XYZ file of C-alpha atoms in Angstrom:
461
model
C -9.091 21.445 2.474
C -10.745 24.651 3.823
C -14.826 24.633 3.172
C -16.242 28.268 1.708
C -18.019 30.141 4.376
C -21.097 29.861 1.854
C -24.728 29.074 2.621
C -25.902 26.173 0.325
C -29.258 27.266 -1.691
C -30.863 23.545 -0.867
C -29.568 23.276 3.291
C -31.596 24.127 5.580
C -30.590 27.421 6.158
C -31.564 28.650 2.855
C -35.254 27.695 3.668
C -35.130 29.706 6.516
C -33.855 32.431 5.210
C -36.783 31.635 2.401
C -39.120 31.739 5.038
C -37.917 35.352 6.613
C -37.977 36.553 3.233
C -41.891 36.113 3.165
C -42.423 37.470 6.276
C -40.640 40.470 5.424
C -42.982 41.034 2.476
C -45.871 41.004 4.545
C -44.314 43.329 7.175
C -42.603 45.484 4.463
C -46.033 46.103 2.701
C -47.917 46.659 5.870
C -45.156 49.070 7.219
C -45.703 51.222 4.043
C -49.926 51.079 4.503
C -49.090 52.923 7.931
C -46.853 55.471 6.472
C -43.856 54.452 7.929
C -40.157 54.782 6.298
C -39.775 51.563 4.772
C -36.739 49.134 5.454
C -35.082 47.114 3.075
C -33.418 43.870 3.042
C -30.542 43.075 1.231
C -30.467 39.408 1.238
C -28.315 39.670 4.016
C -29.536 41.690 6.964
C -31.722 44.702 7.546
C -31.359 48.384 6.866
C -32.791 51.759 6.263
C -33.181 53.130 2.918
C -30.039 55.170 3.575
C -27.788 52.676 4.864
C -28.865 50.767 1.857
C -27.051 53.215 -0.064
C -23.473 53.318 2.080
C -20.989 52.913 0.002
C -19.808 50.363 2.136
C -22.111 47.625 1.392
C -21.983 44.603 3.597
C -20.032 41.730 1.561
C -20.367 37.941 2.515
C -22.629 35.539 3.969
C -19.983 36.437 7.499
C -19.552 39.719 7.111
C -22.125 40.951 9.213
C -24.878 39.278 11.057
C -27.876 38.591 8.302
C -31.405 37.486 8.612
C -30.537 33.958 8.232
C -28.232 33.573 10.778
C -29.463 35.493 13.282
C -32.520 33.127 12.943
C -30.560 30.488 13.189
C -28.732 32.276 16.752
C -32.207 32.628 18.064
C -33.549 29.106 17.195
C -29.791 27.297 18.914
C -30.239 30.061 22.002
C -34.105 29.332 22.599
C -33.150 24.982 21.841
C -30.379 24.436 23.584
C -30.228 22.884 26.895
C -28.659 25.525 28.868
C -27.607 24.574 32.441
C -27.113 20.543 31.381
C -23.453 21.221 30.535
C -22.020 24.029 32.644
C -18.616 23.704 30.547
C -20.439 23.502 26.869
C -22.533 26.900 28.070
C -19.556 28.757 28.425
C -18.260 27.867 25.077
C -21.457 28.616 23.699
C -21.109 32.531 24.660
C -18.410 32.999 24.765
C -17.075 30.558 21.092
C -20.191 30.362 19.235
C -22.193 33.487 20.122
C -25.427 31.639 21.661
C -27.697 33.908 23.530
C -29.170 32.185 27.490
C -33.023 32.830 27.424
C -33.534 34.890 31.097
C -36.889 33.261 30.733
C -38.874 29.992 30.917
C -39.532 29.468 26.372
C -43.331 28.904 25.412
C -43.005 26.492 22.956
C -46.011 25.108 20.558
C -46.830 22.864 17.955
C -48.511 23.280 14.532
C -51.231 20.059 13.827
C -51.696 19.135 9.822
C -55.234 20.736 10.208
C -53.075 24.057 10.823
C -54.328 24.661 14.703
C -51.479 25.194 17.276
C -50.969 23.448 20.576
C -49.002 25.531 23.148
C -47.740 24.675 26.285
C -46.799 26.936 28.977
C -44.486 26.003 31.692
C -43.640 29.069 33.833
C -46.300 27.584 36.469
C -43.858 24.868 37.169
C -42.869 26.567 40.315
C -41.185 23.501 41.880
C -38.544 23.192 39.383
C -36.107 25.009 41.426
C -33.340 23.129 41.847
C -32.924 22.293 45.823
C -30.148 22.506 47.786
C -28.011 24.178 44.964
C -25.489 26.915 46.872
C -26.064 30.430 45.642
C -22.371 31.518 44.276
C -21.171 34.982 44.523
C -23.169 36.908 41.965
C -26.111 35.872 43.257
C -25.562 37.098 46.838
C -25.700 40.726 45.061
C -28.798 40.469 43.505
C -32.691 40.424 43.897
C -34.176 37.196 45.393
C -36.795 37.248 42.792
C -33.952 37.583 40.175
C -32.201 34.655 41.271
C -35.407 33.108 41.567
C -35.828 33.495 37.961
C -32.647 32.793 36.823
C -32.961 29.041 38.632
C -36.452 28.384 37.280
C -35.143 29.091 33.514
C -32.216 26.692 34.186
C -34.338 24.399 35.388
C -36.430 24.217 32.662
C -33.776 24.552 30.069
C -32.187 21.542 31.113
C -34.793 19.229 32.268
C -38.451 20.427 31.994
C -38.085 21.461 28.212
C -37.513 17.205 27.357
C -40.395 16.491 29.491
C -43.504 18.468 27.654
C -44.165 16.229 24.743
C -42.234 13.393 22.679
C -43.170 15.567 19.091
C -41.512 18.686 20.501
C -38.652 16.780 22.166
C -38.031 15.288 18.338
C -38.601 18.448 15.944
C -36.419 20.391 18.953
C -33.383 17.514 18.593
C -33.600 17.596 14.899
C -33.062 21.189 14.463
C -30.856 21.399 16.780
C -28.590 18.557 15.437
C -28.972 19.831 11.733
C -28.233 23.227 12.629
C -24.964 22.536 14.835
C -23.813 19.826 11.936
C -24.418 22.849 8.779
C -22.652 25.620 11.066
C -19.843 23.033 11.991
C -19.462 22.750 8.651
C -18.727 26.162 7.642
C -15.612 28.406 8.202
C -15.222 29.922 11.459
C -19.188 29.814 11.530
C -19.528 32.120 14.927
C -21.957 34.461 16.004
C -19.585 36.279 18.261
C -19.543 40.198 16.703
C -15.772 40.781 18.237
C -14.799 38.188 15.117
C -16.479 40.531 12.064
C -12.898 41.757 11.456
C -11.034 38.148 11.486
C -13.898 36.654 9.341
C -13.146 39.636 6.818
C -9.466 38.806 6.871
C -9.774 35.320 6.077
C -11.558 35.640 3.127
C -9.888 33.636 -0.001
C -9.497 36.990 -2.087
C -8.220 38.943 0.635
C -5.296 36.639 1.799
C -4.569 36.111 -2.088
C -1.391 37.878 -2.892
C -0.256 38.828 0.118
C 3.240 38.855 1.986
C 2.897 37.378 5.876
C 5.267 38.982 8.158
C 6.351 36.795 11.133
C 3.544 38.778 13.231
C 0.574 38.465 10.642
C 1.738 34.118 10.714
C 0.972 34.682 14.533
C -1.942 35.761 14.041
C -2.746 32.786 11.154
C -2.068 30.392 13.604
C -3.913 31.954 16.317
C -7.140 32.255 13.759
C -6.480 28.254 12.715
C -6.948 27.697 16.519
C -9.836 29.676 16.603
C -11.221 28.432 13.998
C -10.668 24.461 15.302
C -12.212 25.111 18.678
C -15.562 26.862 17.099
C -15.812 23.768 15.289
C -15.537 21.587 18.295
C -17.687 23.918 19.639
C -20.506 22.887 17.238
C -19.232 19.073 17.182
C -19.942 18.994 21.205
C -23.358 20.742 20.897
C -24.793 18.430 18.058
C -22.799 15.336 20.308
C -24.716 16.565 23.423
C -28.227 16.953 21.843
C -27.699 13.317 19.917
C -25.956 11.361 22.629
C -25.769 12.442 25.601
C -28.967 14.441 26.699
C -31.525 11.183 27.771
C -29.183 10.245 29.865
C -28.220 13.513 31.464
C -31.780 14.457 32.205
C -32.167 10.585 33.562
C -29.521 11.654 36.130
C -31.173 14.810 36.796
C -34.485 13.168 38.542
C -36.444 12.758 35.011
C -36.272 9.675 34.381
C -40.146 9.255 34.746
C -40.976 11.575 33.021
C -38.290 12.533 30.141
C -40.466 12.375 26.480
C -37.922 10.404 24.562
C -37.974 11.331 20.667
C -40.659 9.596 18.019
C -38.313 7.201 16.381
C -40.967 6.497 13.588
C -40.561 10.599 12.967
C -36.445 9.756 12.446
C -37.354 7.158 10.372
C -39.592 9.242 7.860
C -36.698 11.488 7.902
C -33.983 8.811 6.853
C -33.864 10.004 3.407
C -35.647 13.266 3.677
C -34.886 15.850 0.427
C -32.564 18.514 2.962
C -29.208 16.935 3.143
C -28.719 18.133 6.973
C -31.941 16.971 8.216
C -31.416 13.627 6.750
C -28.105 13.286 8.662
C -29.480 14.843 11.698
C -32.444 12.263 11.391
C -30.241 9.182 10.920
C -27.752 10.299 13.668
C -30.775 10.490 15.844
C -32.637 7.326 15.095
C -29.117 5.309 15.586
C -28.409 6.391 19.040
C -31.698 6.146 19.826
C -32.054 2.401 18.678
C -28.371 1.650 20.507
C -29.762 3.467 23.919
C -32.909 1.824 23.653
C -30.925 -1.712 24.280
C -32.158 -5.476 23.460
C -35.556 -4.937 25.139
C -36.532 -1.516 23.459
C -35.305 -2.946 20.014
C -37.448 -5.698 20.445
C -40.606 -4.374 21.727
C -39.951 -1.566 18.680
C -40.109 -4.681 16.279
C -43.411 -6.041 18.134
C -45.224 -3.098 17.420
C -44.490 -2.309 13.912
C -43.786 -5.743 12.162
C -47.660 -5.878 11.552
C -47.650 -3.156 9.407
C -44.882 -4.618 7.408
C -46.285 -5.642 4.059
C -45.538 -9.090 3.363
C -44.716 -10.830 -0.188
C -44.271 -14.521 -1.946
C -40.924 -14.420 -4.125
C -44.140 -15.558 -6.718
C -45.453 -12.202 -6.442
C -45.495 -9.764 -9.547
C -43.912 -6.738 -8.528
C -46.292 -4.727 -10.212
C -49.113 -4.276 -8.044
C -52.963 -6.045 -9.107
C -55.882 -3.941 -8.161
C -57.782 -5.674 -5.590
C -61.373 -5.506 -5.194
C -61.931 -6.674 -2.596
C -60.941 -6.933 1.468
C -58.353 -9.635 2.976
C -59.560 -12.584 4.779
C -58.519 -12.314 8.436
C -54.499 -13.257 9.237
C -53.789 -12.539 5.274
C -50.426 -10.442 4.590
C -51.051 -7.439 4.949
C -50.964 -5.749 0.810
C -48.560 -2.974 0.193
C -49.721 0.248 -0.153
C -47.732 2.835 -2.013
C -46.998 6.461 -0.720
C -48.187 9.402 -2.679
C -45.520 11.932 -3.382
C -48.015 14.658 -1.912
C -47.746 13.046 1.569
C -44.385 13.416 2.451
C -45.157 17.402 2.335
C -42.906 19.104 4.814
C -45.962 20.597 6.509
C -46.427 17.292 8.317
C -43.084 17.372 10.010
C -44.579 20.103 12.507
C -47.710 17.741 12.803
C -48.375 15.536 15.855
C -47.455 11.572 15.043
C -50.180 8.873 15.668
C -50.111 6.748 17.975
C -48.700 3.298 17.431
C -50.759 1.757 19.856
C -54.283 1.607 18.201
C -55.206 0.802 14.641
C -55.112 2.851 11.389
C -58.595 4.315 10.963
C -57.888 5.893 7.537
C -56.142 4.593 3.985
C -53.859 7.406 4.212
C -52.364 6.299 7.664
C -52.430 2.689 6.919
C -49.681 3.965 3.829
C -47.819 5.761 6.184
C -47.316 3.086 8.871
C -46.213 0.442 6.251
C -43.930 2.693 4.858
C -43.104 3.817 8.565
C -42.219 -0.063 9.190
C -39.938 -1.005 6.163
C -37.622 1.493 6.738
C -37.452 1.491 10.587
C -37.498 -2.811 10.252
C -34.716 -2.024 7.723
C -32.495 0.051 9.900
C -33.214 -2.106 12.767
C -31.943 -5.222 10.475
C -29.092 -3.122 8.929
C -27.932 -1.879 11.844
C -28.177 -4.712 14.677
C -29.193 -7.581 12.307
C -25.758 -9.077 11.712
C -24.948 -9.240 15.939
C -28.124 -10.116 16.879
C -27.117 -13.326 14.727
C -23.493 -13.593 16.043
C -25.306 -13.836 19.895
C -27.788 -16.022 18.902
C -25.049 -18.310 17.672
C -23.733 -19.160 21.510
C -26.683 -19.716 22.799
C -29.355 -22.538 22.835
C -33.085 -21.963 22.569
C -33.868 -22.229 26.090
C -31.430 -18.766 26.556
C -32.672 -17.461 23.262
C -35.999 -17.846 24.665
C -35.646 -16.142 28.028
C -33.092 -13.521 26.298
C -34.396 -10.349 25.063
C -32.554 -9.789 21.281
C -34.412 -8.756 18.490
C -36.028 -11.771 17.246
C -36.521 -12.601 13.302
C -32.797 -11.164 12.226
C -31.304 -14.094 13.303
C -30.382 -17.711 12.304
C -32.641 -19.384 14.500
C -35.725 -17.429 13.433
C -34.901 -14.998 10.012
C -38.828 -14.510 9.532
C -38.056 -10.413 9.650
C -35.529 -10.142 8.021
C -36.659 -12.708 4.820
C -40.016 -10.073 4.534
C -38.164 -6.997 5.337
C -35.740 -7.604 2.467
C -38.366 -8.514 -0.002
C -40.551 -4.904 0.664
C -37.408 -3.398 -0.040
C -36.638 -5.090 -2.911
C -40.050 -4.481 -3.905
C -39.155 -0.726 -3.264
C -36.075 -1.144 -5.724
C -37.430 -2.885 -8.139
C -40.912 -1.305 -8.565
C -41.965 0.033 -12.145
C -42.181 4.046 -11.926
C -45.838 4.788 -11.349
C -47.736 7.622 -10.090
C -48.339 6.380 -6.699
C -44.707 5.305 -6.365
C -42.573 7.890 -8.537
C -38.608 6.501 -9.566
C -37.272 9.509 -7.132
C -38.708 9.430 -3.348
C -37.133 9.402 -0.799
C -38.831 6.057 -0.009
C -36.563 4.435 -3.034
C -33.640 5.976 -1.706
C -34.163 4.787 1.728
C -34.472 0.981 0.425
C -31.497 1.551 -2.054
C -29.122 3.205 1.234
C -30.785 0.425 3.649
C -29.982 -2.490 1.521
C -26.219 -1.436 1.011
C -26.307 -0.973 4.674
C -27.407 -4.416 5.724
C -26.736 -6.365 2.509
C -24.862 -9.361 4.388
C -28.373 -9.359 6.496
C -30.377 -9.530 3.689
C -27.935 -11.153 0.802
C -29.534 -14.891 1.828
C -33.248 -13.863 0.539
C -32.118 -11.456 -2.154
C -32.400 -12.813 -5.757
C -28.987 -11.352 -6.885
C -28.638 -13.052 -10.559
């Protein structure tokens, strides 16, 4: 079943091309203060005042390169990690269209209070890759071009994961969201040579029409092309998600590689843009499967404290309490206000799991941080943390380094992770804890998930 070579109004693309639309107000209106000749955009690209009167209009979300998709070229050319995959590069430009920065990328990040961060790496001088033969090309060109060319492939593939674990997450995410809604789509290129076959193939131009035997050639060569651009996109989100700790690991950076935030995956589980949510989940799963027995475990160590803890005696409808907790109480829930989960945090730089909340608002955050991720951890590698446990006795079990609580021996975890997200489920509709967040939908999705995990504490009558 072919997909429409359509850009959903909710994806992700449609907020950028949201986003460009606003800038190009502000431009537009300070472009006509100067006295300059004003340009227009269309909704799908940008043009003069008398090209926005050719009769040939441009027609389709493909037809010609638009604003949103040239924002989304630029954002997959300035991401990607060029020089990681010699093989994948060339099917970038030469399938997909990407563009290989001939510089080192500054890249920044926005805090909550709206100040930016930016870290410059073109001093990194030593990132020259030693030893590597010069080929051909470079024999015929300037030393300091070649120079340049092997400090930006340098940093592309290695030194761009090893500036900070925020950017190394928001840079994965968009990356994976982007290659997964292009994949997607039709014959989703950004190659200019393919304007003409993308015209073709529309639905109302093939209608109707009588194939000779050399028009069905060139079908079949367009379903080919068509099949390999979406590879294309299936082996850039597979390299980004999969592959890419352990390709910079064999580069020399295992040291210093800044893995991604799994607690910012895990706020992202059921976030309200369909792509990012995938993207997020794909993420926090290969993440938790590379991270092995030990990571999983010290992962549970550090947030099962924030997990809030109920009796099955306990109202769900939550008592105003006036006063504090004696020391080693359960920790009380706290319930999320809808205004927290604003998108401008997902730019912001996470907190630190190490030290304690020092505000109300990130005490919330953490516990709701810690059901989900203690859910997907359950959901996910509850059920065979229980099947090993099984074969061996507590003196292994004890030395061993599995996930503790999930399993027979000890089900602790997973008998107070099912009951927050029952609590989540079950919870009246209130304005601290509205019937649609994406916190419900993340304890409806995580209980179907791990329901044979949690089915033993779970009052199903």
């Amino acid at each position: 079943m072919e997909h429409k070579i359509e850009i959903p109004s909710t994806g992700i693309l449609a907020k950028m091309k949201e986003g460009a639309e606003n800038v190009h107000t502000k431009l537009q209106a300070k472009v006509e203060s100067v006295g300059l000749k004003p340009s227009t955009l269309d909704g799908e690209g940008w043009s003069n005042s008398e090209s926005s009167r050719n009769p040939l209009k441009r027609n389709g979300p493909f037809s010609e390169p638009n604003i949103t998709m040239e924002i989304a070229q630029v954002l997959l050319s300035l991401l990607h990690a060029w020089g990681m995959d010699p093989d994948l590069d060339r099917v970038c430009e030469g399938k997909l269209g990407l563009l290989r920065p001939m510089v080192p990328v500054s890249f920044g990040v926005l805090s909550k209070g709206g100040y930016m961060s930016l870290l410059l790496p073109t001093w990194q001088t030593h990132l020259e890759p030693a030893g590597e033969p010069a080929t051909k090309l470079e024999q015929r060109l300037p030393a300091e071009l070649v120079h340049q060319d092997r400090l930006t492939k340098a940093f592309t593939a290695r030194a761009h994961w090893e500036l900070s674990t925020t950017l190394t997450s928001n840079h994965l995410l968009a990356v994976v969201a982007l290659a997964n809604t292009l994949m997607s789509m039709n014959n989703a290129t950004f190659v200019p040579e393919q304007e003409r076959n993308r015209k073709m193939h529309r639905p109302g131009n093939r209608a109707g029409v009588n194939w000779n035997k050399a028009e069905e050639e060139n079908e079949e060569m367009f379903t080919v092309q068509q099949a390999q651009i979406k590879q294309g996109w299936s082996l850039l989100a597979t390299l980004h998600c999969v592959l890419l700790p352990d390709k910079v690991t064999a580069m020399g950076g295992s040291k210093t590689f800044k893995r991604l935030q799994v607690e910012m995956m895990a706020r992202r589980w059921q976030h309200q843009c369909l792509e990012v949510r995938e993207a997020a989940q794909a993420l926090l799963l290969a993440e938790l499967g590379r991270m092995g027995p030990k990571g999983r475990k010290a992962l549970v160590d550090n947030w099962s404290q924030y997990l809030p803890m109920y009796s099955t005696q306990e109202p769900i409808i939550p008592q105003p309490q006036n006063h504090s907790p004696p020391p080693g109480s359960p920790t009380p829930v706290v319930e999320t206000h809808p205004e927290e989960e604003d998108e401008e945090e997902e730019l912001a730089e996470e907190i630190c799991v190490a030290r304690k909340p020092s505000s109300v608002a990130e005490l919330k955050r953490k516990q709701t941080t810690a059901v989900v991720l203690l859910g997907v951890i359950g959901a996910e590698f509850g059920q065979d943390v229980a099947a090993n446990n099984q074969k061996r006795d507590n003196d292994q079990r004890r030395k061993s380094s599995v996930v503790e609580g999930f399993g027979i021996g000890n089900n602790n975890l997973a008998r107070l992770t099912s009951m927050a997200l029952m609590h989540l489920l079950h919870a009246p509709s209130s304005p601290k804890l509205p019937l649609h967040t994406s916190l419900r939908r993340a304890a409806i999705d995580l209980i179907g998930r791990g329901f044979t995990v949690w089915e033993p504490y779970l009052d199903v009558s």
